[in-house]
Amino acid sequence: MALKAVHVSDVPSLDQVPEINAACVEAVRVLGKLAVIGHRGSGMNILHSPDRRMKAVRENTIRSFNTAAKFPVDFVEFDVQVTKDDCPVIFHDNFILTKLNETICEKRLTDLTLSEFLTYGPQKDSQKIGKSLLRKSKDGRIYEWDVAEDDALCTLQEAFEKVDPSQLGFNIELKFDDNIVYPEQELTHVLQAILKVVFEYAKDRPIIFSSFQPDAVRIIKKLQDTYPVFFLTNGGNETYADVRRNSVEDAIEWCLECGLQGIVSEVKGIFRNPAVIAKIKESSLSLMTYGQLNNVPEAVYMQHLIGVDGVIVDFVREITEAVSDFIEPREQKLVEEDGIKKPMFSQLELSFLLKLIPELIRH
């Protein structure tokens, strides 16, 4: 993974992005090559999946982060919410479920105190038994949250203290409920609680903040200028009431208005409209992607060719191995058209791209 990707247009020198201090630049510079980011650590859990890899290690735990760190990933991505008593914890879902006396109990995570949150799942004290954990899928079905390698729920502070090595970057997703309109004051309070932990414990660890919540990225950029902020977008795959979330083009506009450093798009939004990459680069923004297609080595290879800076993946071992295989040192061959340098693909690469793009978008 030593070679910079061949981009569709010239990539601006990230050292020259204005108003970003040295620590921020160092974190973004990692994306000067194709970075691999472990999704929720070593991969998200899909409990109804027949693929055992989706149930190998409990997501968003210290064990999952350290499992990913055994491979050449650049960052691990995880979701941070803040408890009722202002403690940032790592958990994806808006609600946490358990079963008491055959009755399913569901509570909003942000309504729990830290001590209540930590009573769920495996306990650090082997003498204690935690509440069972269940998970509701998008279609409303509920599953026992059973995985091959379990671990206790954790706080953001614990992640900084217990995840090795210290050079492994953290992509901290600021998690908010899509169905709630948050007052500015509440968003600011939550983000300040997260920043307090980050500034106290991050030390030299590279950090990227990201969020689907447009105002959260705006506010955290105003609150600090140490770490880069990326805006998450579904890439036009869904329609939202907030128009800032409805396309990659809308995301570019919001990033430029707020002075953000990059975009994280669902990968199909990029494959459907690869020309948008040139607009992103012309705007001096970095681009990462997420989505299940990022578990397909061929899809990752294509992103390497067209200039994506980083991929968030579940199959950490397989994708890091594939990336090591196809990113080999080679001279970058660029052609210049109308003053813009573009990559010169071989016939084999062009044939591969033309066949693969429609197939990927179809699924």
XYZ file of C-alpha atoms in Angstrom:
363
model
C 0.000 0.000 0.000
C 2.938 2.298 -0.560
C 1.792 3.755 -3.853
C -0.536 6.667 -4.304
C -3.640 5.842 -6.333
C -3.838 6.945 -9.949
C -6.437 9.700 -9.818
C -8.805 10.997 -12.447
C -7.497 14.497 -11.901
C -4.582 16.090 -10.133
C -4.880 15.712 -6.391
C -4.067 18.957 -4.564
C -1.224 18.846 -2.074
C -2.906 18.244 1.250
C -0.076 20.142 2.952
C -1.451 23.289 1.324
C -5.052 23.045 2.518
C -5.605 26.307 4.440
C -6.332 26.652 8.151
C -5.492 23.067 9.114
C -2.754 22.600 11.663
C 0.007 19.999 11.480
C -1.840 17.250 13.358
C -4.823 17.544 11.055
C -2.667 17.498 7.934
C -0.906 14.355 9.131
C -4.231 12.555 9.549
C -5.457 13.572 6.098
C -2.133 12.733 4.464
C -2.826 9.049 5.130
C -5.522 9.374 2.502
C -2.904 10.305 -0.086
C -2.856 6.564 -0.847
C -5.705 4.088 -0.840
C -6.401 3.844 2.888
C -8.213 0.823 4.323
C -10.514 1.532 7.276
C -11.960 -1.266 9.399
C -15.739 -0.849 9.714
C -16.710 -0.821 13.400
C -13.317 -2.401 13.982
C -12.903 -5.720 12.210
C -16.348 -5.558 10.587
C -20.007 -4.916 11.339
C -22.301 -7.660 12.664
C -25.167 -8.864 10.457
C -26.766 -11.484 12.673
C -29.032 -13.031 10.022
C -26.206 -13.353 7.495
C -25.145 -16.876 6.476
C -21.581 -15.544 6.225
C -19.827 -16.348 9.497
C -17.448 -13.432 9.003
C -20.329 -11.067 9.758
C -20.664 -12.670 13.208
C -17.010 -13.290 14.019
C -16.238 -10.532 16.567
C -18.629 -8.195 18.358
C -18.513 -4.882 16.482
C -17.462 -1.635 18.134
C -15.466 -3.269 20.929
C -11.841 -3.190 22.019
C -11.465 -6.782 20.803
C -12.784 -5.829 17.373
C -10.463 -2.814 17.087
C -7.408 -4.813 18.146
C -8.366 -7.656 15.790
C -8.403 -5.179 12.901
C -5.068 -3.750 14.072
C -3.390 -7.117 13.367
C -3.738 -6.276 9.664
C -2.352 -3.276 7.728
C -5.393 -1.013 8.200
C -4.897 2.736 8.469
C -7.935 3.522 10.611
C -10.761 1.801 12.443
C -14.174 3.411 12.143
C -16.649 3.402 15.021
C -19.821 5.111 16.223
C -19.865 7.404 19.244
C -22.932 8.469 21.207
C -23.125 10.283 24.538
C -24.952 8.884 27.552
C -27.408 10.758 29.732
C -24.568 11.616 32.142
C -22.312 12.951 29.352
C -19.982 9.995 28.769
C -19.045 9.220 25.132
C -19.561 5.498 24.460
C -19.116 3.349 21.362
C -22.326 1.816 20.032
C -24.015 1.952 16.632
C -27.756 1.536 17.144
C -30.024 4.266 18.490
C -31.756 1.743 20.736
C -30.366 -1.060 22.890
C -32.448 -4.214 23.389
C -32.527 -6.963 25.987
C -34.955 -9.641 27.149
C -36.363 -9.702 30.695
C -38.750 -12.505 31.681
C -39.420 -13.281 28.002
C -40.298 -9.638 27.358
C -38.193 -7.569 24.978
C -37.126 -4.279 26.542
C -35.954 -1.469 24.287
C -34.310 1.740 25.510
C -32.831 4.700 23.695
C -29.097 4.614 24.306
C -28.823 8.332 25.048
C -31.439 7.947 27.819
C -29.098 5.610 29.724
C -26.390 6.576 32.182
C -22.931 5.107 31.682
C -23.422 2.585 34.490
C -26.725 1.461 32.957
C -25.152 1.125 29.493
C -22.347 -1.055 30.822
C -24.778 -3.565 32.379
C -25.557 -4.888 28.877
C -23.619 -7.743 27.312
C -20.441 -9.440 28.586
C -19.011 -7.947 31.770
C -15.409 -7.037 32.486
C -15.863 -8.591 35.943
C -16.229 -12.334 35.307
C -18.237 -12.623 38.517
C -21.025 -10.501 37.042
C -23.616 -11.489 34.458
C -24.728 -8.776 32.055
C -28.104 -8.295 30.447
C -28.580 -10.227 27.231
C -28.143 -8.218 24.051
C -30.527 -8.418 21.112
C -30.554 -6.514 17.859
C -33.354 -5.293 15.621
C -32.713 -5.494 11.885
C -33.903 -2.875 9.414
C -36.984 -4.967 8.612
C -37.958 -5.106 12.288
C -36.908 -8.665 13.041
C -35.110 -9.217 16.348
C -32.110 -11.524 16.770
C -29.985 -12.733 19.645
C -26.709 -10.840 19.347
C -24.509 -13.929 19.280
C -20.969 -13.758 17.896
C -18.003 -16.132 17.865
C -15.719 -13.753 19.813
C -17.516 -11.586 22.341
C -16.372 -8.566 24.325
C -17.724 -5.946 26.697
C -19.202 -2.654 25.560
C -16.750 0.222 25.892
C -16.283 3.952 26.214
C -14.378 6.270 23.893
C -11.771 6.797 26.603
C -11.160 3.033 26.821
C -10.606 2.868 23.076
C -7.846 5.454 23.313
C -6.276 3.638 26.253
C -6.563 0.011 25.089
C -6.323 -0.054 21.281
C -2.836 -0.762 19.916
C -0.831 0.525 18.245
C -1.199 4.195 19.097
C -0.487 5.013 15.438
C -3.717 3.295 14.344
C -6.113 6.054 13.317
C -9.648 6.483 14.644
C -12.459 7.482 12.282
C -14.972 8.679 14.880
C -18.508 8.752 13.486
C -20.653 11.191 15.437
C -23.877 9.219 15.706
C -27.290 10.896 15.811
C -30.841 9.679 15.157
C -32.034 10.537 11.627
C -35.585 10.939 12.929
C -34.805 13.679 15.452
C -34.342 17.383 14.781
C -31.654 18.412 17.249
C -31.453 21.950 18.676
C -28.098 23.626 18.123
C -27.458 23.766 21.857
C -27.944 20.009 22.274
C -25.629 19.164 19.386
C -22.980 21.490 20.776
C -23.237 19.965 24.252
C -22.841 16.410 22.907
C -19.914 17.320 20.667
C -18.134 19.155 23.480
C -18.382 16.004 25.625
C -16.753 13.990 22.826
C -14.043 16.567 22.202
C -13.154 16.667 25.884
C -12.201 12.967 25.749
C -10.458 13.256 22.373
C -8.251 16.151 23.425
C -7.334 14.477 26.708
C -6.544 10.989 25.396
C -5.837 11.089 21.625
C -2.197 12.178 21.973
C -0.546 11.522 18.577
C -3.204 9.130 17.251
C -4.607 10.251 13.860
C -8.282 11.225 14.137
C -11.001 11.884 11.562
C -14.499 13.010 12.563
C -17.461 12.126 10.360
C -21.238 12.301 10.566
C -24.424 12.043 8.512
C -25.806 14.914 10.622
C -25.092 18.077 8.596
C -25.160 20.452 11.551
C -22.971 18.168 13.658
C -20.125 18.395 11.131
C -20.569 22.145 10.876
C -20.461 22.603 14.653
C -17.526 20.279 15.344
C -15.537 22.089 12.654
C -16.264 25.365 14.468
C -15.378 23.890 17.856
C -11.944 22.651 16.778
C -9.455 22.902 13.941
C -7.096 20.137 15.004
C -8.698 17.174 13.247
C -10.293 16.841 9.788
C -14.072 16.571 9.476
C -15.804 14.507 6.774
C -19.479 14.650 5.780
C -21.171 11.280 5.364
C -23.671 10.877 2.531
C -25.794 8.039 1.213
C -24.819 9.253 -2.253
C -28.370 9.671 -3.532
C -29.470 6.108 -2.757
C -32.197 7.442 -0.424
C -34.143 10.701 -0.192
C -34.190 12.734 3.005
C -36.169 15.757 4.161
C -32.850 17.539 4.697
C -31.727 18.300 1.139
C -28.091 18.549 2.236
C -28.109 14.744 2.479
C -29.565 13.817 -0.898
C -26.579 13.600 -3.245
C -22.815 13.727 -3.470
C -23.133 17.127 -5.153
C -25.119 18.411 -2.146
C -22.416 17.011 0.126
C -19.715 18.887 -1.825
C -21.618 22.150 -1.406
C -22.029 21.613 2.339
C -18.366 20.702 2.777
C -17.277 23.870 1.001
C -19.705 26.038 2.962
C -18.482 24.624 6.286
C -14.777 24.334 5.439
C -14.736 20.550 5.842
C -11.944 18.297 4.587
C -13.772 15.441 2.890
C -16.759 13.278 2.002
C -17.610 9.689 2.898
C -20.106 8.367 0.333
C -21.934 5.088 -0.080
C -19.910 3.477 -2.839
C -22.799 2.964 -5.298
C -23.290 6.720 -5.399
C -19.736 7.020 -6.737
C -20.002 4.132 -9.209
C -23.219 5.562 -10.662
C -21.587 8.931 -11.190
C -17.775 8.562 -11.276
C -17.439 12.018 -12.842
C -18.236 13.469 -9.419
C -14.754 12.451 -8.266
C -13.259 15.206 -10.421
C -15.579 17.744 -8.753
C -14.516 16.494 -5.322
C -10.819 16.803 -6.175
C -11.278 20.206 -7.785
C -12.834 21.277 -4.476
C -9.693 20.122 -2.599
C -11.708 17.477 -0.734
C -10.757 13.899 0.084
C -13.123 11.020 -0.706
C -13.763 7.819 1.208
C -16.508 5.276 0.614
C -18.508 2.737 2.603
C -20.929 -0.045 1.694
C -20.953 -3.788 1.224
C -19.413 -3.531 -2.256
C -16.236 -2.502 -0.448
C -15.917 -6.143 0.642
C -15.395 -7.087 -3.023
C -11.694 -6.818 -4.033
C -12.565 -5.941 -7.651
C -14.730 -3.020 -6.495
C -11.908 -1.770 -4.280
C -9.441 -2.092 -7.167
C -11.685 0.007 -9.390
C -11.855 2.705 -6.719
C -8.071 2.666 -6.531
C -7.988 3.338 -10.277
C -10.517 6.165 -10.324
C -9.105 8.092 -7.387
C -10.986 7.190 -4.198
C -8.776 7.922 -1.179
C -10.062 5.363 1.321
C -12.447 2.439 1.681
C -14.337 1.397 4.819
C -14.540 -2.408 4.840
C -15.891 -5.318 6.872
C -13.607 -8.047 5.537
C -10.410 -6.516 6.854
C -8.085 -9.459 6.255
C -9.289 -10.140 2.710
C -9.293 -6.515 1.563
C -5.915 -5.601 3.076
C -4.430 -8.656 1.347
C -6.040 -7.690 -1.964
C -4.873 -4.080 -1.680
C -1.319 -5.226 -0.987
C -1.477 -7.363 -4.127
C -2.789 -4.785 -6.563
C -1.100 -1.624 -5.304
C 2.464 -2.155 -6.438
C 5.023 0.540 -7.157
C 4.697 1.675 -10.727
C 5.274 4.837 -12.689
C 2.136 6.943 -12.894
C 1.245 7.491 -16.544
C -0.809 10.640 -17.025
C -2.079 12.356 -20.136
C -2.980 16.027 -20.262
C -6.261 17.234 -21.745
C -7.250 20.918 -21.599
C -4.630 21.503 -18.950
C -5.947 18.679 -16.735
C -3.869 15.574 -16.129
C -5.756 12.281 -16.267
C -4.613 8.673 -15.879
C -3.816 6.643 -18.986
C -5.400 3.218 -18.509
C -4.266 0.086 -20.289
C -6.720 -1.724 -22.576
C -7.016 -4.449 -19.947
C -7.942 -1.922 -17.268
C -10.457 -0.165 -19.520
C -12.103 -3.464 -20.444
C -12.262 -4.423 -16.778
C -13.889 -1.116 -15.802
C -16.457 -1.160 -18.603
C -17.583 -4.676 -17.687
C -17.561 -4.204 -13.944
C -19.327 -0.864 -13.459
C -22.802 -1.919 -14.714
C -22.549 -5.232 -12.841
C -21.713 -3.533 -9.542
C -24.445 -0.917 -9.816
C -27.068 -3.572 -10.622
C -26.620 -5.256 -7.219
